[in-house]
PDB file of C-alpha atoms in Angstrom:
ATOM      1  CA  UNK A1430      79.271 -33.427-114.025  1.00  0.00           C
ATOM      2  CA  UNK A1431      80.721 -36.112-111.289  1.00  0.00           C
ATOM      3  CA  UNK A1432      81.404 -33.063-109.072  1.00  0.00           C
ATOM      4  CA  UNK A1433      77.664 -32.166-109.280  1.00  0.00           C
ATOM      5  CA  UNK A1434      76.546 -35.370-109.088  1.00  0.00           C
ATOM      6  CA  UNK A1435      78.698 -36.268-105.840  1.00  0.00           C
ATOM      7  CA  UNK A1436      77.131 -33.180-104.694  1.00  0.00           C
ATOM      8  CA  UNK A1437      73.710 -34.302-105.236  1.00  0.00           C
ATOM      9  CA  UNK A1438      74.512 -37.176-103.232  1.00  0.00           C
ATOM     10  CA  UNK A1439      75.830 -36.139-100.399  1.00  0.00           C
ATOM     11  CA  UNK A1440      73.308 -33.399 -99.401  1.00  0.00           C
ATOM     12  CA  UNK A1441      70.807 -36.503-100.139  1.00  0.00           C
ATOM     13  CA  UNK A1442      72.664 -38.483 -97.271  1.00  0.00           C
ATOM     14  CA  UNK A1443      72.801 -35.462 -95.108  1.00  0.00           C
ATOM     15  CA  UNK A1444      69.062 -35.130 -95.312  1.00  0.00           C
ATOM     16  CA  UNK A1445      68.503 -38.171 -95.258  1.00  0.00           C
ATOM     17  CA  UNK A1446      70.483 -37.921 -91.805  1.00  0.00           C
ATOM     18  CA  UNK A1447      68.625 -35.013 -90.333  1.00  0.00           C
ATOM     19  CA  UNK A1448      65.441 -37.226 -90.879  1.00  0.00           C
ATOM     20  CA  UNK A1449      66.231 -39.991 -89.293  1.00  0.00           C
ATOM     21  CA  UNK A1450      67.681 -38.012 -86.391  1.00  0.00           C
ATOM     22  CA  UNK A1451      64.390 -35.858 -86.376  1.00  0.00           C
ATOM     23  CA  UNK A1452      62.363 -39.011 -86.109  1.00  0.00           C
ATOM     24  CA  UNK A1453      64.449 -40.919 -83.463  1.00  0.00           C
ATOM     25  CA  UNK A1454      63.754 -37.413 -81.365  1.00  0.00           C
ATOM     26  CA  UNK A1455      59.816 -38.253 -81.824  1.00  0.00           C
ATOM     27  CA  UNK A1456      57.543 -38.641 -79.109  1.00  0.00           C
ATOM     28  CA  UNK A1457      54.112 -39.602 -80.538  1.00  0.00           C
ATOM     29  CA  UNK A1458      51.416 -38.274 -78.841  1.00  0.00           C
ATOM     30  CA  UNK A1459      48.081 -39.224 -80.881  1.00  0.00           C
ATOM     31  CA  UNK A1460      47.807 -41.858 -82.750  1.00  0.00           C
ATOM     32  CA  UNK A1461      45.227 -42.507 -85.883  1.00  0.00           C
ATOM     33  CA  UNK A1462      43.843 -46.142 -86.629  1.00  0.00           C
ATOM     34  CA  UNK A1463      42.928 -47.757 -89.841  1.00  0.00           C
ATOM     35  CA  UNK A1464      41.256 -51.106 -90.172  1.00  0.00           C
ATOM     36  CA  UNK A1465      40.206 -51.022 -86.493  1.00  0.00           C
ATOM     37  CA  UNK A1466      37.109 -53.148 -86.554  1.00  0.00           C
ATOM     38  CA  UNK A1467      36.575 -55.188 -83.265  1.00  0.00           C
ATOM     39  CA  UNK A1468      38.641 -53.787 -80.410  1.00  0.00           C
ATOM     40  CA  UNK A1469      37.622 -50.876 -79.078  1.00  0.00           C
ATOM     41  CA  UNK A1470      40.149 -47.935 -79.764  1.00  0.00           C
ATOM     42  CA  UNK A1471      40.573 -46.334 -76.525  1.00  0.00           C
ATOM     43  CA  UNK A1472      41.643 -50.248 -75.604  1.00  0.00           C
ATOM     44  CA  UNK A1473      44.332 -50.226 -78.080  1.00  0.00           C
ATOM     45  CA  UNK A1474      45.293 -46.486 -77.357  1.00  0.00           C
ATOM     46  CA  UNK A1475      45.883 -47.917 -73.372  1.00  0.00           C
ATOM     47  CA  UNK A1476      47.736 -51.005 -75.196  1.00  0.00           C
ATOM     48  CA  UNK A1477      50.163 -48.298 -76.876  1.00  0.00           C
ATOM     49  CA  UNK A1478      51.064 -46.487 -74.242  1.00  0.00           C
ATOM     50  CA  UNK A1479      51.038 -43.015 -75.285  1.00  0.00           C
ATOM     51  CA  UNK A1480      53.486 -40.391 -75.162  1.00  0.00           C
ATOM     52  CA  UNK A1481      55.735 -43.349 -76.976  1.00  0.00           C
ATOM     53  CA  UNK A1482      58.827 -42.153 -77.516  1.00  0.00           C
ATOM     54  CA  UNK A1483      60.046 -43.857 -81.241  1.00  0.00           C
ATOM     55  CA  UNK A1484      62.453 -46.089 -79.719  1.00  0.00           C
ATOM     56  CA  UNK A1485      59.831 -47.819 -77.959  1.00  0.00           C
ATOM     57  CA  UNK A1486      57.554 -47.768 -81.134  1.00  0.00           C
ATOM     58  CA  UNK A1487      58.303 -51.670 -81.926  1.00  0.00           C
ATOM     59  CA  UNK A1488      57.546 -52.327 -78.045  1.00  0.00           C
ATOM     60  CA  UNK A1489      54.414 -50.501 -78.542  1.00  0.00           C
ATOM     61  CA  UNK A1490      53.281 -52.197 -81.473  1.00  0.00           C
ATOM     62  CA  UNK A1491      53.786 -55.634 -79.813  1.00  0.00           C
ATOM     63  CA  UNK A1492      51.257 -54.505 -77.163  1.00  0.00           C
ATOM     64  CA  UNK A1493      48.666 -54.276 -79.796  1.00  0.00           C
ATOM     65  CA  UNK A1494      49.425 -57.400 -81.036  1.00  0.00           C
ATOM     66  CA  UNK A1495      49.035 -59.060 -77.936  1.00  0.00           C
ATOM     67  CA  UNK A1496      45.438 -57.093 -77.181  1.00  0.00           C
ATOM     68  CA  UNK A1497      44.127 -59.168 -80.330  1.00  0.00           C
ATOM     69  CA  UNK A1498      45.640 -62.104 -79.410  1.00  0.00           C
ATOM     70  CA  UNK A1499      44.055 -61.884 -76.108  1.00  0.00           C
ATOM     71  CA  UNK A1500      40.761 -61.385 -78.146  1.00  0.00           C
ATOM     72  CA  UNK A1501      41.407 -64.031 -80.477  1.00  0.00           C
ATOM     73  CA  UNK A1502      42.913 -62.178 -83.452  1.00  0.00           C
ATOM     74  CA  UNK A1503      45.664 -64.617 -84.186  1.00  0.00           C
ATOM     75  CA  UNK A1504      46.973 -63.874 -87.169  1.00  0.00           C
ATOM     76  CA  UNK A1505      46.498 -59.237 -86.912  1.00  0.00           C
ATOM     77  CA  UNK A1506      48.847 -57.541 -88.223  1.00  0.00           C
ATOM     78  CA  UNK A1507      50.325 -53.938 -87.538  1.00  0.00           C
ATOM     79  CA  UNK A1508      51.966 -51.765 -89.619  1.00  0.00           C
ATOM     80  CA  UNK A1509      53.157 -48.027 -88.692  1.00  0.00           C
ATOM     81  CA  UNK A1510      53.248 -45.007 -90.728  1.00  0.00           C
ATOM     82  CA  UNK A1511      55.874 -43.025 -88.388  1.00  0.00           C
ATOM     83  CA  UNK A1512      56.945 -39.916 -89.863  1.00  0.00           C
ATOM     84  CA  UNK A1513      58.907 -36.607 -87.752  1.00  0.00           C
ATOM     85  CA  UNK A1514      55.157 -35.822 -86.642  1.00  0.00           C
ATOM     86  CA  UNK A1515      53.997 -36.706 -83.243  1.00  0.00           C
ATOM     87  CA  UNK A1516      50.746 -38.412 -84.902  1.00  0.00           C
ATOM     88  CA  UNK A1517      51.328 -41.816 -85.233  1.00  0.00           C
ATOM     89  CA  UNK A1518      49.507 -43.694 -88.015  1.00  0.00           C
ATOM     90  CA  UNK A1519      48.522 -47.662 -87.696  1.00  0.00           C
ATOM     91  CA  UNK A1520      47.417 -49.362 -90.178  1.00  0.00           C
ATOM     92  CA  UNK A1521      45.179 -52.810 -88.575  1.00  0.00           C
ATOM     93  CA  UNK A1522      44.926 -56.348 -90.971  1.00  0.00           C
ATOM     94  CA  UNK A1523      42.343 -58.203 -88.129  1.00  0.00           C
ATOM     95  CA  UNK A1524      41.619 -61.252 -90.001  1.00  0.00           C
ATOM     96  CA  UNK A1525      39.417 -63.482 -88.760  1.00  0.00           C
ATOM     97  CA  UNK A1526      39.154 -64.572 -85.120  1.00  0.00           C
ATOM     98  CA  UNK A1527      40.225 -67.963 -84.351  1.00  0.00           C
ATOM     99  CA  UNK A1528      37.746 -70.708 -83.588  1.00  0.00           C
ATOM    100  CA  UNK A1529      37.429 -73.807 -80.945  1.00  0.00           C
ATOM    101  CA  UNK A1530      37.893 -77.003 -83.815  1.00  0.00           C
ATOM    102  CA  UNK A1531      38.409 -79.247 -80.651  1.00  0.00           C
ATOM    103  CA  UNK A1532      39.082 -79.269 -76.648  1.00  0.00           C
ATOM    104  CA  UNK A1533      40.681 -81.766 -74.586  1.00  0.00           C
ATOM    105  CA  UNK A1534      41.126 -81.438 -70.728  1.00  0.00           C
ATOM    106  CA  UNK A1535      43.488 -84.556 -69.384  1.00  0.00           C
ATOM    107  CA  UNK A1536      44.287 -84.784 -65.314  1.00  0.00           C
ATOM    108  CA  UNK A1537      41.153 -84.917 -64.140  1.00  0.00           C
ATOM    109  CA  UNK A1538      39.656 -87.175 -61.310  1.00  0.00           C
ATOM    110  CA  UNK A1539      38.112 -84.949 -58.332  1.00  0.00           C
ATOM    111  CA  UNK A1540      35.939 -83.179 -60.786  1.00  0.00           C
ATOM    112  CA  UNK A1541      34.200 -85.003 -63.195  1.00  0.00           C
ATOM    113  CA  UNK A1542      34.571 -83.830 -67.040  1.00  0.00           C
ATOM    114  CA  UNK A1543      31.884 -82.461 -67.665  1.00  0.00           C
ATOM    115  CA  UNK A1544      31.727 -80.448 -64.903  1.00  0.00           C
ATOM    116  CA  UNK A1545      35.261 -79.120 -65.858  1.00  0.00           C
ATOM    117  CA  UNK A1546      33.912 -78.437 -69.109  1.00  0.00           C
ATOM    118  CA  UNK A1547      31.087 -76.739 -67.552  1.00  0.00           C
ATOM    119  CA  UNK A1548      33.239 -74.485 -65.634  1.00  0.00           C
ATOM    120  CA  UNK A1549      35.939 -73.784 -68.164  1.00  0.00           C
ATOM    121  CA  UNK A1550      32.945 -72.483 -71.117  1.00  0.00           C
ATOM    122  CA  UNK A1551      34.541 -74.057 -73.684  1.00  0.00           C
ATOM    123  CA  UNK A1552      32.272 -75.655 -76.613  1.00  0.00           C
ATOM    124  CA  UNK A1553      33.685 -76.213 -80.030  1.00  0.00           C
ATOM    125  CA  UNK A1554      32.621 -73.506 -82.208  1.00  0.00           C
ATOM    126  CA  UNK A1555      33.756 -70.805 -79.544  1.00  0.00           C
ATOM    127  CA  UNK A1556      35.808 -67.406 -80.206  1.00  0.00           C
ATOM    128  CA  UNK A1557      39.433 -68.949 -78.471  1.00  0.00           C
ATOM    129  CA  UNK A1558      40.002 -65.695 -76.709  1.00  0.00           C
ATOM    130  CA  UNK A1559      43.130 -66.423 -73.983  1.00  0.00           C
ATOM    131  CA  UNK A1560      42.128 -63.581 -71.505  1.00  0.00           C
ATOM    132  CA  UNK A1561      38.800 -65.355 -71.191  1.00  0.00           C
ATOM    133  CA  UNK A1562      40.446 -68.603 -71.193  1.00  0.00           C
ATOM    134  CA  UNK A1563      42.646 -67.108 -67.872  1.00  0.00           C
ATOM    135  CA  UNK A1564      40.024 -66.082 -66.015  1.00  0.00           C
ATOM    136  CA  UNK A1565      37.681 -69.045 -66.480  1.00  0.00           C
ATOM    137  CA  UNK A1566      40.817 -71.143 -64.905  1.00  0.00           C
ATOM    138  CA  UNK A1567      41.435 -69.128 -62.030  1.00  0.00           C
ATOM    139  CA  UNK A1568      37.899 -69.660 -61.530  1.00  0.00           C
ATOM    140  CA  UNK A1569      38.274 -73.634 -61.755  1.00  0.00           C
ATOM    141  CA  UNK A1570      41.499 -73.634 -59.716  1.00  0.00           C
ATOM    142  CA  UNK A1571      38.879 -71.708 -57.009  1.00  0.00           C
ATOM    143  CA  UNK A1572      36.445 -74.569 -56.993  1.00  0.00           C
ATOM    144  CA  UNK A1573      39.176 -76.874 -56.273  1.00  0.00           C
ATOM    145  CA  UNK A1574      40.495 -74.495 -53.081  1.00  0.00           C
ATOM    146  CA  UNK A1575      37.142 -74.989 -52.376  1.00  0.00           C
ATOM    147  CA  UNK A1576      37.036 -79.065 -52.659  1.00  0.00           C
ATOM    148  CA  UNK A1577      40.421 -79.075 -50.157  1.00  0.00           C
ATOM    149  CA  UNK A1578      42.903 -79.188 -53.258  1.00  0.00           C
ATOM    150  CA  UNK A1579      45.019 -76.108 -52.353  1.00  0.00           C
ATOM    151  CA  UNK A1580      47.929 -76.951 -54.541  1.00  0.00           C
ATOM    152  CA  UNK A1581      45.594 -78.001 -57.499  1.00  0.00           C
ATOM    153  CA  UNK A1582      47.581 -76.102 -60.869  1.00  0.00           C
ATOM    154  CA  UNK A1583      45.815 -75.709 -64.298  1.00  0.00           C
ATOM    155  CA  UNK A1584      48.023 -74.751 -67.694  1.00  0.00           C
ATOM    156  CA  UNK A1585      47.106 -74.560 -71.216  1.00  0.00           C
ATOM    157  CA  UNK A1586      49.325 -77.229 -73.027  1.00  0.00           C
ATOM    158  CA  UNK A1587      48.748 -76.908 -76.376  1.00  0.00           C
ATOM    159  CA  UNK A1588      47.284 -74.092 -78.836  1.00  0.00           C
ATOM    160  CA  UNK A1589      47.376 -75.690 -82.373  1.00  0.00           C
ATOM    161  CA  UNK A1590      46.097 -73.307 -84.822  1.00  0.00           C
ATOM    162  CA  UNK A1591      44.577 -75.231 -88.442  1.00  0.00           C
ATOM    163  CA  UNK A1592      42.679 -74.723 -91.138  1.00  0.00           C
ATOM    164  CA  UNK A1593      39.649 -75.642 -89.411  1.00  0.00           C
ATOM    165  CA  UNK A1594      40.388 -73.745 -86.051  1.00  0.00           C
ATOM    166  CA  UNK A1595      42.362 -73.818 -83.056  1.00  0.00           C
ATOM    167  CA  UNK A1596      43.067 -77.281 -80.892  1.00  0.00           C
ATOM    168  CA  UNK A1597      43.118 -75.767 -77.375  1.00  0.00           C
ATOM    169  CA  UNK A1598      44.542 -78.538 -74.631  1.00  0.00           C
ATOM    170  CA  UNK A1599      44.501 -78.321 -70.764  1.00  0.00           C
ATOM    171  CA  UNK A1600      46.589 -80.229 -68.087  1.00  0.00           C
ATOM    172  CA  UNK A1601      45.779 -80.075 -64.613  1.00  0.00           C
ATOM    173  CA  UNK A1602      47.563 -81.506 -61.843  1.00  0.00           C
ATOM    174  CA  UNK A1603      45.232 -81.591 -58.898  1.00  0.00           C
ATOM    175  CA  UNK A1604      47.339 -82.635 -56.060  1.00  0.00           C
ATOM    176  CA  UNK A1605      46.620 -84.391 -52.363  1.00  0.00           C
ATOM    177  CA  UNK A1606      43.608 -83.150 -50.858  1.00  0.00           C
ATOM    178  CA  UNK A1607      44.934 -81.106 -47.747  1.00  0.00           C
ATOM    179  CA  UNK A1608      42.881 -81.801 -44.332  1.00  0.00           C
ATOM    180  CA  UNK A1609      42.241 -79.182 -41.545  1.00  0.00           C
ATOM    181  CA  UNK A1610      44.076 -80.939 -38.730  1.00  0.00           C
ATOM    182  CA  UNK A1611      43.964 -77.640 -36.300  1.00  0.00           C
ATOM    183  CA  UNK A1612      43.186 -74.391 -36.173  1.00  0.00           C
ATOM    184  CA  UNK A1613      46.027 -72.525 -33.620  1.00  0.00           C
ATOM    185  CA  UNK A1614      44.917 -69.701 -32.928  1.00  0.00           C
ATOM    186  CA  UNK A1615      47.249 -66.590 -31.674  1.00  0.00           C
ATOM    187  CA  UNK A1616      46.868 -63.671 -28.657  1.00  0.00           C
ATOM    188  CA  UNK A1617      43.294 -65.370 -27.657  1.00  0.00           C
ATOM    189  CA  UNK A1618      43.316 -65.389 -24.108  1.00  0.00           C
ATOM    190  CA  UNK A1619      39.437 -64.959 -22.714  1.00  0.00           C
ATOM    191  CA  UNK A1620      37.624 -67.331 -25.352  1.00  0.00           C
ATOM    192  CA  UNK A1621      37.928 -70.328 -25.921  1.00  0.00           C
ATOM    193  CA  UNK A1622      39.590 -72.395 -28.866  1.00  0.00           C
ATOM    194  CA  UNK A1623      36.807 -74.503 -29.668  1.00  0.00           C
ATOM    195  CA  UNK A1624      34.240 -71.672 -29.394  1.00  0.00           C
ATOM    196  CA  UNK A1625      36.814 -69.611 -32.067  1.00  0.00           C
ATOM    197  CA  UNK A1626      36.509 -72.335 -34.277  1.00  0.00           C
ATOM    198  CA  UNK A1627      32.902 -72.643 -34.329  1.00  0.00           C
ATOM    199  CA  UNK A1628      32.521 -68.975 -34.708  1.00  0.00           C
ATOM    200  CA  UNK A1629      35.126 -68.943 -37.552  1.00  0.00           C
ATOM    201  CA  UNK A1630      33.013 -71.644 -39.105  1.00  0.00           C
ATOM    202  CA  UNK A1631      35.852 -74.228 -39.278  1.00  0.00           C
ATOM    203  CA  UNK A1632      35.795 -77.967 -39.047  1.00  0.00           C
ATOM    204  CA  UNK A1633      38.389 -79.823 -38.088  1.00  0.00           C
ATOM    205  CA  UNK A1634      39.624 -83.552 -39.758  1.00  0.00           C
ATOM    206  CA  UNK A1635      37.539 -82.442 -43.358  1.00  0.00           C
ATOM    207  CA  UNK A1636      38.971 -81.231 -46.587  1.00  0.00           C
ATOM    208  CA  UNK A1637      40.537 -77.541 -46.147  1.00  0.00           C
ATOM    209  CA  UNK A1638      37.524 -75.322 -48.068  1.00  0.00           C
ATOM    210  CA  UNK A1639      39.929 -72.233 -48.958  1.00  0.00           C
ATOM    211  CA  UNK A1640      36.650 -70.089 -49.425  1.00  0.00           C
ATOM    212  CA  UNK A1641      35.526 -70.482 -45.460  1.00  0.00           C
ATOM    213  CA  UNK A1642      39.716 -70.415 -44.577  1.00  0.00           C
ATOM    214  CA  UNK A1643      39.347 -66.794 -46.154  1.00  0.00           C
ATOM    215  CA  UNK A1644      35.854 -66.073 -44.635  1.00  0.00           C
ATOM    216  CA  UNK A1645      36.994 -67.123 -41.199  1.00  0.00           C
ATOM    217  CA  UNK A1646      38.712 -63.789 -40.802  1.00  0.00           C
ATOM    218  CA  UNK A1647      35.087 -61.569 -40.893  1.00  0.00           C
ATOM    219  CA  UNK A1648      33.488 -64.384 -39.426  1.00  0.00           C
ATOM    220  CA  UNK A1649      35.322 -63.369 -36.097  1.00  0.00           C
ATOM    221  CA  UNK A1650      35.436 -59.596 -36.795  1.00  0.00           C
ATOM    222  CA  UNK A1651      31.669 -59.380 -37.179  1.00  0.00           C
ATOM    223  CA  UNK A1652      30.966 -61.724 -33.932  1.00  0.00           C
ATOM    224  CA  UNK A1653      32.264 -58.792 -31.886  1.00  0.00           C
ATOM    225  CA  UNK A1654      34.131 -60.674 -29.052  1.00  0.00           C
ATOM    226  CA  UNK A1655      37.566 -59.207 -30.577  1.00  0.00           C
ATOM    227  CA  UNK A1656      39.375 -56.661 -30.668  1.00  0.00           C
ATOM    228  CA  UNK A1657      41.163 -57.069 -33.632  1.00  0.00           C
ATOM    229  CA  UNK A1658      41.506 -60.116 -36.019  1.00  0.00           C
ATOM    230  CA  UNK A1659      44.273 -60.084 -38.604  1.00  0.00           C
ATOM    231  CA  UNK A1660      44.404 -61.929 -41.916  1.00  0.00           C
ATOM    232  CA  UNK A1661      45.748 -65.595 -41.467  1.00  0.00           C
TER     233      UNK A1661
END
């Protein structure tokens, strides 16, 4: 009977042994989704990565995580169903996307608040969704190229999540404001500096507007006088 039973046993480990080597061996190729309410799929299905080989399966899931974080699906939750197929299975808990309770913005004094808060979107109430959030600061850190403050830097410094939504804070550090003192200007020998700078659209001794710095460059293509202009 203990013979039998020792038997029993150790064809169950062997089996148990072919299966796990059988699924290490897996490369998914399809996945199916359950509970997949607000992200698009073939979003997710880019997120995943697909063939995933199963020792990447963890990595994978991670990336679908962090596509409903971006969205502002805080707490989702992921759970696969990976058998020796090559169909993965993934079961979705969303929960509820997180909410703007309250916004602060602190460094501040070239821009006025409002107009920060203007910029930035953000009204209590809002879906916090970080890849918005990212975008919306490039597009601050732009206006402040724009003002002369090249070195201005904008992070998020706090993301508390409570019971009554998310406290989102931002610090920005704005910098000097950097003046154009010259514009040198490189292999011009039959035009004039001061006429290049007019036609680039540049003036001297006022803040440095990064937008007309990067315009300069067509400016001077499209007046036709060169033969070539490189980026600065």
């Amino acid at each position: 009977m203990r013979s039998s039973r020792g038997h029993i046993q150790a064809v169950a480990c062997v089996l148990l042994a072919q299966t796990l080597v059988a699924q290490e061996a897996t490369v998914y190729t399809d996945v199916t989704w359950e509970g997949v309410r607000s992200l698009d799929r073939a979003q997710l299905r880019q997120a995943l990565q697909l063939p995933l080989p199963h020792a990447e399966l963890q990595a994978g899931i991670r990336r679908v995580a962090e596509a409903y974080y971006r969205a502002g699906f805080l707490d989702a939750k992921i759970d696969a169903d990976s058998s020796a197929t090559t169909r993965l299975r993934l079961r979705v808990t969303e929960g509820e996307a997180a909410r703007i309770e309250h916004f602060f913005v602190r460094g501040i004094e070239a821009l006025s608040e409002s107009e920060v808060r203007a910029r930035l979107g953000i009204r209590p109430g809002d879906r916090y969704r970080s890849e918005v959030l990212e975008l919306r600061l490039e597009e601050l850190l732009a206006e402040y190229a724009r003002r002369g403050y090249l070195y201005a830097n904008a992070v998020v410094e706090r993301v508390e999540i409570g019971a009554g939504g998310v406290t989102l804070g931002i610090a920005i550090s704005e910098g000097e404001v950097v003046t154009l003192r010259e514009v040198a200007v490189q292999g011009n020998h039959h035009s004039r500096s001061q006429l290049v700078e007019r036609l680039a659209g540049l003036r001297l001794d006022q803040p440095a507007d990064m937008r007309k710095i990067e315009q300069a460059t067509q400016l001077l293509r499209g007046s036709g006088l060169f033969e070539t202009v490189q980026e600065p």
